[in-house]
């Protein structure tokens, strides 16, 4: 075997080793990718459930204080109307009504 054939043989073996390692790396990546996706989906489901539970509690807390919130909105509207001497009464009333509609009833 001459030197050129030896170099070609070494290059062929190196390429085979690189190809084998690339195949192993790809398989490991795909396996870990699948695990990561499954973990993400499980955690996002848990997070959504926790969010929904807390959102329901928050809505209930706000709804239970609707009277207090409406009273505060009325006071703020009266304050602004007084300070502007009624100049923006239509806008103040519109904002006041909208703010009251946002708060859910009990």
mmCIF file of N, CA and C in Angstrom:
data_model
loop_
_atom_site.group_PDB
_atom_site.id
_atom_site.type_symbol
_atom_site.label_atom_id
_atom_site.label_comp_id
_atom_site.label_asym_id
_atom_site.label_seq_id
_atom_site.Cartn_x
_atom_site.Cartn_y
_atom_site.Cartn_z
ATOM 1 N N UNK A 1 0.860 -1.167 0.000
ATOM 2 C CA UNK A 1 0.000 0.000 0.000
ATOM 3 C C UNK A 1 0.909 1.232 0.000
ATOM 4 N N UNK A 2 0.587 2.172 -0.862
ATOM 5 C CA UNK A 2 1.415 3.372 -0.916
ATOM 6 C C UNK A 2 0.845 4.452 -0.006
ATOM 7 N N UNK A 3 1.508 5.565 0.080
ATOM 8 C CA UNK A 3 1.144 6.650 0.984
ATOM 9 C C UNK A 3 -0.223 7.231 0.635
ATOM 10 N N UNK A 4 -0.507 7.387 -0.621
ATOM 11 C CA UNK A 4 -1.797 7.951 -1.042
ATOM 12 C C UNK A 4 -2.936 7.021 -0.635
ATOM 13 N N UNK A 5 -2.751 5.742 -0.801
ATOM 14 C CA UNK A 5 -3.790 4.793 -0.396
ATOM 15 C C UNK A 5 -3.980 4.811 1.117
ATOM 16 N N UNK A 6 -2.895 4.970 1.867
ATOM 17 C CA UNK A 6 -2.982 5.042 3.330
ATOM 18 C C UNK A 6 -3.775 6.274 3.762
ATOM 19 N N UNK A 7 -3.508 7.394 3.114
ATOM 20 C CA UNK A 7 -4.226 8.637 3.436
ATOM 21 C C UNK A 7 -5.702 8.483 3.088
ATOM 22 N N UNK A 8 -5.986 7.892 1.941
ATOM 23 C CA UNK A 8 -7.384 7.673 1.544
ATOM 24 C C UNK A 8 -8.086 6.756 2.546
ATOM 25 N N UNK A 9 -7.387 5.724 3.001
ATOM 26 C CA UNK A 9 -7.955 4.790 3.974
ATOM 27 C C UNK A 9 -8.256 5.501 5.299
ATOM 28 N N UNK A 10 -7.327 6.328 5.746
ATOM 29 C CA UNK A 10 -7.529 7.089 6.992
ATOM 30 C C UNK A 10 -8.707 8.052 6.827
ATOM 31 N N UNK A 11 -8.795 8.719 5.681
ATOM 32 C CA UNK A 11 -9.892 9.655 5.419
ATOM 33 C C UNK A 11 -11.229 8.927 5.388
ATOM 34 N N UNK A 12 -11.257 7.747 4.800
ATOM 35 C CA UNK A 12 -12.486 6.956 4.744
ATOM 36 C C UNK A 12 -12.927 6.543 6.143
ATOM 37 N N UNK A 13 -11.973 6.111 6.965
ATOM 38 C CA UNK A 13 -12.290 5.720 8.345
ATOM 39 C C UNK A 13 -12.767 6.928 9.155
ATOM 40 N N UNK A 14 -12.112 8.065 8.946
ATOM 41 C CA UNK A 14 -12.507 9.282 9.661
ATOM 42 C C UNK A 14 -13.922 9.696 9.271
ATOM 43 N N UNK A 15 -14.217 9.616 7.968
ATOM 44 C CA UNK A 15 -15.567 9.970 7.507
ATOM 45 C C UNK A 15 -16.603 9.025 8.095
ATOM 46 N N UNK A 16 -16.288 7.745 8.148
ATOM 47 C CA UNK A 16 -17.216 6.767 8.722
ATOM 48 C C UNK A 16 -17.455 7.055 10.203
ATOM 49 N N UNK A 17 -16.393 7.421 10.920
ATOM 50 C CA UNK A 17 -16.525 7.753 12.344
ATOM 51 C C UNK A 17 -17.376 9.011 12.523
ATOM 52 N N UNK A 18 -17.123 10.019 11.712
ATOM 53 C CA UNK A 18 -17.900 11.264 11.787
ATOM 54 C C UNK A 18 -19.366 10.986 11.471
ATOM 55 N N UNK A 19 -19.631 10.212 10.437
ATOM 56 C CA UNK A 19 -21.011 9.882 10.075
ATOM 57 C C UNK A 19 -21.717 9.119 11.196
ATOM 58 N N UNK A 20 -21.008 8.170 11.799
ATOM 59 C CA UNK A 20 -21.602 7.395 12.894
ATOM 60 C C UNK A 20 -21.908 8.294 14.084
ATOM 61 N N UNK A 21 -20.976 9.186 14.415
ATOM 62 C CA UNK A 21 -21.198 10.102 15.539
ATOM 63 C C UNK A 21 -22.318 11.093 15.236
ATOM 64 N N UNK A 22 -22.415 11.522 13.994
ATOM 65 C CA UNK A 22 -23.497 12.434 13.613
ATOM 66 C C UNK A 22 -24.848 11.744 13.740
ATOM 67 N N UNK A 23 -24.910 10.487 13.350
ATOM 68 C CA UNK A 23 -26.153 9.720 13.474
ATOM 69 C C UNK A 23 -26.543 9.563 14.937
ATOM 70 N N UNK A 24 -25.558 9.255 15.793
ATOM 71 C CA UNK A 24 -25.830 9.123 17.232
ATOM 72 C C UNK A 24 -26.292 10.451 17.818
ATOM 73 N N UNK A 25 -25.633 11.530 17.425
ATOM 74 C CA UNK A 25 -25.997 12.853 17.941
ATOM 75 C C UNK A 25 -27.408 13.238 17.511
ATOM 76 N N UNK A 26 -27.737 12.936 16.256
ATOM 77 C CA UNK A 26 -29.081 13.251 15.761
ATOM 78 C C UNK A 26 -30.137 12.457 16.526
ATOM 79 N N UNK A 27 -29.874 11.187 16.765
ATOM 80 C CA UNK A 27 -30.825 10.352 17.510
ATOM 81 C C UNK A 27 -30.993 10.862 18.933
ATOM 82 N N UNK A 28 -29.884 11.240 19.575
ATOM 83 C CA UNK A 28 -29.956 11.770 20.941
ATOM 84 C C UNK A 28 -30.722 13.087 20.965
ATOM 85 N N UNK A 29 -30.468 13.931 19.974
ATOM 86 C CA UNK A 29 -31.179 15.209 19.898
ATOM 87 C C UNK A 29 -32.678 14.993 19.744
ATOM 88 N N UNK A 30 -33.059 14.104 18.850
ATOM 89 C CA UNK A 30 -34.484 13.843 18.622
ATOM 90 C C UNK A 30 -35.152 13.266 19.865
ATOM 91 N N UNK A 31 -34.450 12.381 20.574
ATOM 92 C CA UNK A 31 -35.016 11.811 21.800
ATOM 93 C C UNK A 31 -35.198 12.894 22.854
ATOM 94 N N UNK A 32 -34.190 13.749 23.019
ATOM 95 C CA UNK A 32 -34.290 14.819 24.012
ATOM 96 C C UNK A 32 -35.309 15.870 23.598
ATOM 97 N N UNK A 33 -35.424 16.106 22.309
ATOM 98 C CA UNK A 33 -36.409 17.055 21.813
ATOM 99 C C UNK A 33 -37.822 16.575 22.129
ATOM 100 N N UNK A 34 -38.060 15.292 21.945
ATOM 101 C CA UNK A 34 -39.371 14.711 22.247
ATOM 102 C C UNK A 34 -39.676 14.816 23.735
ATOM 103 N N UNK A 35 -38.677 14.530 24.571
ATOM 104 C CA UNK A 35 -38.862 14.634 26.025
ATOM 105 C C UNK A 35 -39.141 16.081 26.424
ATOM 106 N N UNK A 36 -38.393 17.007 25.843
ATOM 107 C CA UNK A 36 -38.583 18.420 26.171
ATOM 108 C C UNK A 36 -39.973 18.894 25.759
ATOM 109 N N UNK A 37 -40.412 18.468 24.597
ATOM 110 C CA UNK A 37 -41.748 18.861 24.124
ATOM 111 C C UNK A 37 -42.829 18.314 25.053
ATOM 112 N N UNK A 38 -42.685 17.064 25.469
ATOM 113 C CA UNK A 38 -43.670 16.464 26.375
ATOM 114 C C UNK A 38 -43.681 17.194 27.715
ATOM 115 N N UNK A 39 -42.494 17.519 28.227
ATOM 116 C CA UNK A 39 -42.412 18.246 29.500
ATOM 117 C C UNK A 39 -43.032 19.631 29.370
ATOM 118 N N UNK A 40 -42.767 20.301 28.252
ATOM 119 C CA UNK A 40 -43.341 21.626 28.025
ATOM 120 C C UNK A 40 -44.862 21.568 27.989
ATOM 121 N N UNK A 41 -45.394 20.603 27.271
ATOM 122 C CA UNK A 41 -46.851 20.480 27.165
ATOM 123 C C UNK A 41 -47.482 20.176 28.519
ATOM 124 N N UNK A 42 -46.842 19.316 29.308
ATOM 125 C CA UNK A 42 -47.374 18.998 30.635
ATOM 126 C C UNK A 42 -47.351 20.234 31.527
ATOM 127 N N UNK A 43 -46.247 20.973 31.490
ATOM 128 C CA UNK A 43 -46.140 22.164 32.329
ATOM 129 C C UNK A 43 -47.063 23.277 31.861
ATOM 130 N N UNK A 44 -47.256 23.412 30.558
ATOM 131 C CA UNK A 44 -48.161 24.457 30.086
ATOM 132 C C UNK A 44 -49.603 24.133 30.464
ATOM 133 N N UNK A 45 -49.951 22.858 30.492
ATOM 134 C CA UNK A 45 -51.291 22.454 30.925
ATOM 135 C C UNK A 45 -51.488 22.787 32.399
ATOM 136 N N UNK A 46 -50.475 22.499 33.213
ATOM 137 C CA UNK A 46 -50.554 22.826 34.646
ATOM 138 C C UNK A 46 -50.647 24.337 34.848
ATOM 139 N N UNK A 47 -49.849 25.080 34.090
ATOM 140 C CA UNK A 47 -49.859 26.535 34.225
ATOM 141 C C UNK A 47 -51.213 27.115 33.835
ATOM 142 N N UNK A 48 -51.801 26.597 32.759
ATOM 143 C CA UNK A 48 -53.119 27.082 32.334
ATOM 144 C C UNK A 48 -54.168 26.787 33.394
ATOM 145 N N UNK A 49 -54.107 25.605 33.985
ATOM 146 C CA UNK A 49 -55.070 25.248 35.033
ATOM 147 C C UNK A 49 -54.909 26.169 36.240
ATOM 148 N N UNK A 50 -53.661 26.439 36.622
ATOM 149 C CA UNK A 50 -53.410 27.335 37.755
ATOM 150 C C UNK A 50 -53.883 28.750 37.430
ATOM 151 N N UNK A 51 -53.622 29.203 36.210
ATOM 152 C CA UNK A 51 -54.071 30.533 35.805
ATOM 153 C C UNK A 51 -55.586 30.627 35.840
ATOM 154 N N UNK A 52 -56.258 29.632 35.281
ATOM 155 C CA UNK A 52 -57.719 29.635 35.261
ATOM 156 C C UNK A 52 -58.297 29.665 36.669
ATOM 157 N N UNK A 53 -57.696 28.888 37.582
ATOM 158 C CA UNK A 53 -58.179 28.868 38.965
ATOM 159 C C UNK A 53 -57.992 30.232 39.620
ATOM 160 N N UNK A 54 -56.828 30.843 39.410
ATOM 161 C CA UNK A 54 -56.571 32.150 40.010
ATOM 162 C C UNK A 54 -57.389 33.247 39.345
ATOM 163 N N UNK A 55 -57.634 33.129 38.060
ATOM 164 C CA UNK A 55 -58.463 34.120 37.375
ATOM 165 C C UNK A 55 -59.889 34.077 37.917
ATOM 166 N N UNK A 56 -60.386 32.888 38.168
ATOM 167 C CA UNK A 56 -61.735 32.750 38.733
ATOM 168 C C UNK A 56 -61.806 33.376 40.118
ATOM 169 N N UNK A 57 -60.775 33.146 40.925
ATOM 170 C CA UNK A 57 -60.736 33.738 42.269
ATOM 171 C C UNK A 57 -60.685 35.265 42.186
ATOM 172 N N UNK A 58 -59.884 35.774 41.253
ATOM 173 C CA UNK A 58 -59.770 37.224 41.104
ATOM 174 C C UNK A 58 -61.098 37.832 40.658
ATOM 175 N N UNK A 59 -61.755 37.194 39.703
ATOM 176 C CA UNK A 59 -63.058 37.691 39.244
ATOM 177 C C UNK A 59 -64.073 37.689 40.380
ATOM 178 N N UNK A 60 -64.056 36.645 41.183
ATOM 179 C CA UNK A 60 -64.985 36.561 42.311
ATOM 180 C C UNK A 60 -64.693 37.653 43.330
ATOM 181 N N UNK A 61 -63.408 37.914 43.580
ATOM 182 C CA UNK A 61 -63.037 38.953 44.544
ATOM 183 C C UNK A 61 -63.477 40.330 44.058
ATOM 184 N N UNK A 62 -63.286 40.594 42.777
ATOM 185 C CA UNK A 62 -63.699 41.883 42.215
ATOM 186 C C UNK A 62 -65.219 41.997 42.236
ATOM 187 N N UNK A 63 -65.907 40.938 41.851
ATOM 188 C CA UNK A 63 -67.369 40.965 41.814
ATOM 189 C C UNK A 63 -67.954 41.174 43.201
ATOM 190 N N UNK A 64 -67.312 40.614 44.219
ATOM 191 C CA UNK A 64 -67.843 40.754 45.577
ATOM 192 C C UNK A 64 -67.690 42.183 46.103
ATOM 193 N N UNK A 65 -66.857 42.968 45.445
ATOM 194 C CA UNK A 65 -66.654 44.357 45.871
ATOM 195 C C UNK A 65 -67.175 45.351 44.832
ATOM 196 N N UNK A 66 -68.106 44.908 44.002
ATOM 197 C CA UNK A 66 -68.643 45.760 42.940
ATOM 198 C C UNK A 66 -69.199 47.066 43.491
ATOM 199 N N UNK A 67 -69.911 46.994 44.587
ATOM 200 C CA UNK A 67 -70.482 48.205 45.179
ATOM 201 C C UNK A 67 -69.407 49.207 45.567
ATOM 202 N N UNK A 68 -68.346 48.729 46.190
ATOM 203 C CA UNK A 68 -67.246 49.613 46.591
ATOM 204 C C UNK A 68 -66.545 50.202 45.367
ATOM 205 N N UNK A 69 -66.358 49.375 44.357
ATOM 206 C CA UNK A 69 -65.686 49.842 43.140
ATOM 207 C C UNK A 69 -66.546 50.878 42.427
ATOM 208 N N UNK A 70 -67.845 50.614 42.307
ATOM 209 C CA UNK A 70 -68.746 51.579 41.672
ATOM 210 C C UNK A 70 -68.768 52.895 42.441
ATOM 211 N N UNK A 71 -68.741 52.809 43.753
ATOM 212 C CA UNK A 71 -68.717 54.015 44.582
ATOM 213 C C UNK A 71 -67.441 54.816 44.329
ATOM 214 N N UNK A 72 -66.308 54.133 44.232
ATOM 215 C CA UNK A 72 -65.043 54.816 43.967
ATOM 216 C C UNK A 72 -65.050 55.455 42.580
ATOM 217 N N UNK A 73 -65.628 54.780 41.601
ATOM 218 C CA UNK A 73 -65.731 55.329 40.246
ATOM 219 C C UNK A 73 -66.604 56.580 40.265
ATOM 220 N N UNK A 74 -67.715 56.525 40.994
ATOM 221 C CA UNK A 74 -68.602 57.693 41.102
ATOM 222 C C UNK A 74 -67.881 58.870 41.752
ATOM 223 N N UNK A 75 -67.132 58.605 42.812
ATOM 224 C CA UNK A 75 -66.388 59.673 43.496
ATOM 225 C C UNK A 75 -65.349 60.290 42.571
ATOM 226 N N UNK A 76 -64.651 59.441 41.818
ATOM 227 C CA UNK A 76 -63.643 59.952 40.886
ATOM 228 C C UNK A 76 -64.294 60.802 39.802
ATOM 229 N N UNK A 77 -65.422 60.344 39.288
ATOM 230 C CA UNK A 77 -66.125 61.098 38.247
ATOM 231 C C UNK A 77 -66.603 62.445 38.783
ATOM 232 N N UNK A 78 -67.141 62.437 39.990
ATOM 233 C CA UNK A 78 -67.598 63.688 40.610
ATOM 234 C C UNK A 78 -66.426 64.641 40.819
ATOM 235 N N UNK A 79 -65.290 64.110 41.272
ATOM 236 C CA UNK A 79 -64.099 64.922 41.501
ATOM 237 C C UNK A 79 -63.644 65.583 40.197
ATOM 238 N N UNK A 80 -63.538 64.793 39.134
ATOM 239 C CA UNK A 80 -63.089 65.330 37.846
ATOM 240 C C UNK A 80 -64.100 66.338 37.318
ATOM 241 N N UNK A 81 -65.370 66.021 37.432
ATOM 242 C CA UNK A 81 -66.421 66.925 36.954
ATOM 243 C C UNK A 81 -66.380 68.251 37.712
ATOM 244 N N UNK A 82 -66.137 68.178 39.017
ATOM 245 C CA UNK A 82 -66.066 69.390 39.838
ATOM 246 C C UNK A 82 -64.854 70.234 39.453
ATOM 247 N N UNK A 83 -63.700 69.588 39.330
ATOM 248 C CA UNK A 83 -62.469 70.320 39.016
ATOM 249 C C UNK A 83 -62.504 70.942 37.620
ATOM 250 N N UNK A 84 -63.192 70.312 36.692
ATOM 251 C CA UNK A 84 -63.274 70.853 35.324
ATOM 252 C C UNK A 84 -64.531 71.688 35.122
ATOM 253 N N UNK A 85 -65.285 71.868 36.204
ATOM 254 C CA UNK A 85 -66.515 72.666 36.184
ATOM 255 C C UNK A 85 -67.489 72.182 35.109
ATOM 256 N N UNK A 86 -67.575 70.860 34.957
ATOM 257 C CA UNK A 86 -68.539 70.263 34.043
ATOM 258 C C UNK A 86 -68.188 70.363 32.573
ATOM 259 N N UNK A 87 -67.020 70.922 32.277
ATOM 260 C CA UNK A 87 -66.623 71.129 30.888
ATOM 261 C C UNK A 87 -66.546 69.809 30.105
ATOM 262 N N UNK A 88 -66.147 68.734 30.778
ATOM 263 C CA UNK A 88 -65.990 67.433 30.119
ATOM 264 C C UNK A 88 -66.986 66.411 30.652
ATOM 265 N N UNK A 89 -68.160 66.886 31.041
ATOM 266 C CA UNK A 89 -69.152 66.018 31.666
ATOM 267 C C UNK A 89 -69.520 64.821 30.800
ATOM 268 N N UNK A 90 -69.701 65.020 29.509
ATOM 269 C CA UNK A 90 -70.092 63.917 28.618
ATOM 270 C C UNK A 90 -69.010 62.834 28.583
ATOM 271 N N UNK A 91 -67.743 63.269 28.487
ATOM 272 C CA UNK A 91 -66.646 62.303 28.458
ATOM 273 C C UNK A 91 -66.506 61.589 29.799
ATOM 274 N N UNK A 92 -66.643 62.349 30.886
ATOM 275 C CA UNK A 92 -66.535 61.768 32.228
ATOM 276 C C UNK A 92 -67.633 60.729 32.437
ATOM 277 N N UNK A 93 -68.840 61.055 32.031
ATOM 278 C CA UNK A 93 -69.961 60.123 32.182
ATOM 279 C C UNK A 93 -69.740 58.860 31.355
ATOM 280 N N UNK A 94 -69.220 59.026 30.150
ATOM 281 C CA UNK A 94 -68.958 57.871 29.286
ATOM 282 C C UNK A 94 -67.911 56.947 29.922
ATOM 283 N N UNK A 95 -66.832 57.526 30.433
ATOM 284 C CA UNK A 95 -65.789 56.728 31.092
ATOM 285 C C UNK A 95 -66.349 56.072 32.346
ATOM 286 N N UNK A 96 -67.151 56.801 33.089
ATOM 287 C CA UNK A 96 -67.765 56.279 34.316
ATOM 288 C C UNK A 96 -68.639 55.063 33.992
ATOM 289 N N UNK A 97 -69.476 55.180 32.987
ATOM 290 C CA UNK A 97 -70.349 54.061 32.602
ATOM 291 C C UNK A 97 -69.541 52.856 32.117
ATOM 292 N N UNK A 98 -68.515 53.118 31.336
ATOM 293 C CA UNK A 98 -67.667 52.031 30.828
ATOM 294 C C UNK A 98 -66.952 51.322 31.971
ATOM 295 N N UNK A 99 -66.427 52.087 32.913
ATOM 296 C CA UNK A 99 -65.726 51.493 34.057
ATOM 297 C C UNK A 99 -66.663 50.612 34.873
ATOM 298 N N UNK A 100 -67.890 51.031 35.026
ATOM 299 C CA UNK A 100 -68.860 50.234 35.790
ATOM 300 C C UNK A 100 -69.240 48.951 35.048
ATOM 301 N N UNK A 101 -69.249 49.003 33.705
ATOM 302 C CA UNK A 101 -69.581 47.804 32.927
ATOM 303 C C UNK A 101 -68.463 46.764 32.979
ATOM 304 N N UNK A 102 -67.240 47.216 33.156
ATOM 305 C CA UNK A 102 -66.095 46.302 33.190
ATOM 306 C C UNK A 102 -66.154 45.389 34.406
ATOM 307 N N UNK A 103 -66.592 45.938 35.532
ATOM 308 C CA UNK A 103 -66.648 45.158 36.772
ATOM 309 C C UNK A 103 -67.843 44.212 36.699
ATOM 310 N N UNK A 104 -67.596 42.904 36.804
ATOM 311 C CA UNK A 104 -68.700 41.940 36.698
ATOM 312 C C UNK A 104 -69.632 42.001 37.905
ATOM 313 N N UNK A 105 -70.872 41.669 37.680
ATOM 314 C CA UNK A 105 -71.835 41.605 38.783
ATOM 315 C C UNK A 105 -71.570 40.349 39.604
ATOM 316 N N UNK A 106 -72.031 40.357 40.827
ATOM 317 C CA UNK A 106 -71.809 39.205 41.724
ATOM 318 C C UNK A 106 -72.495 37.965 41.237
#
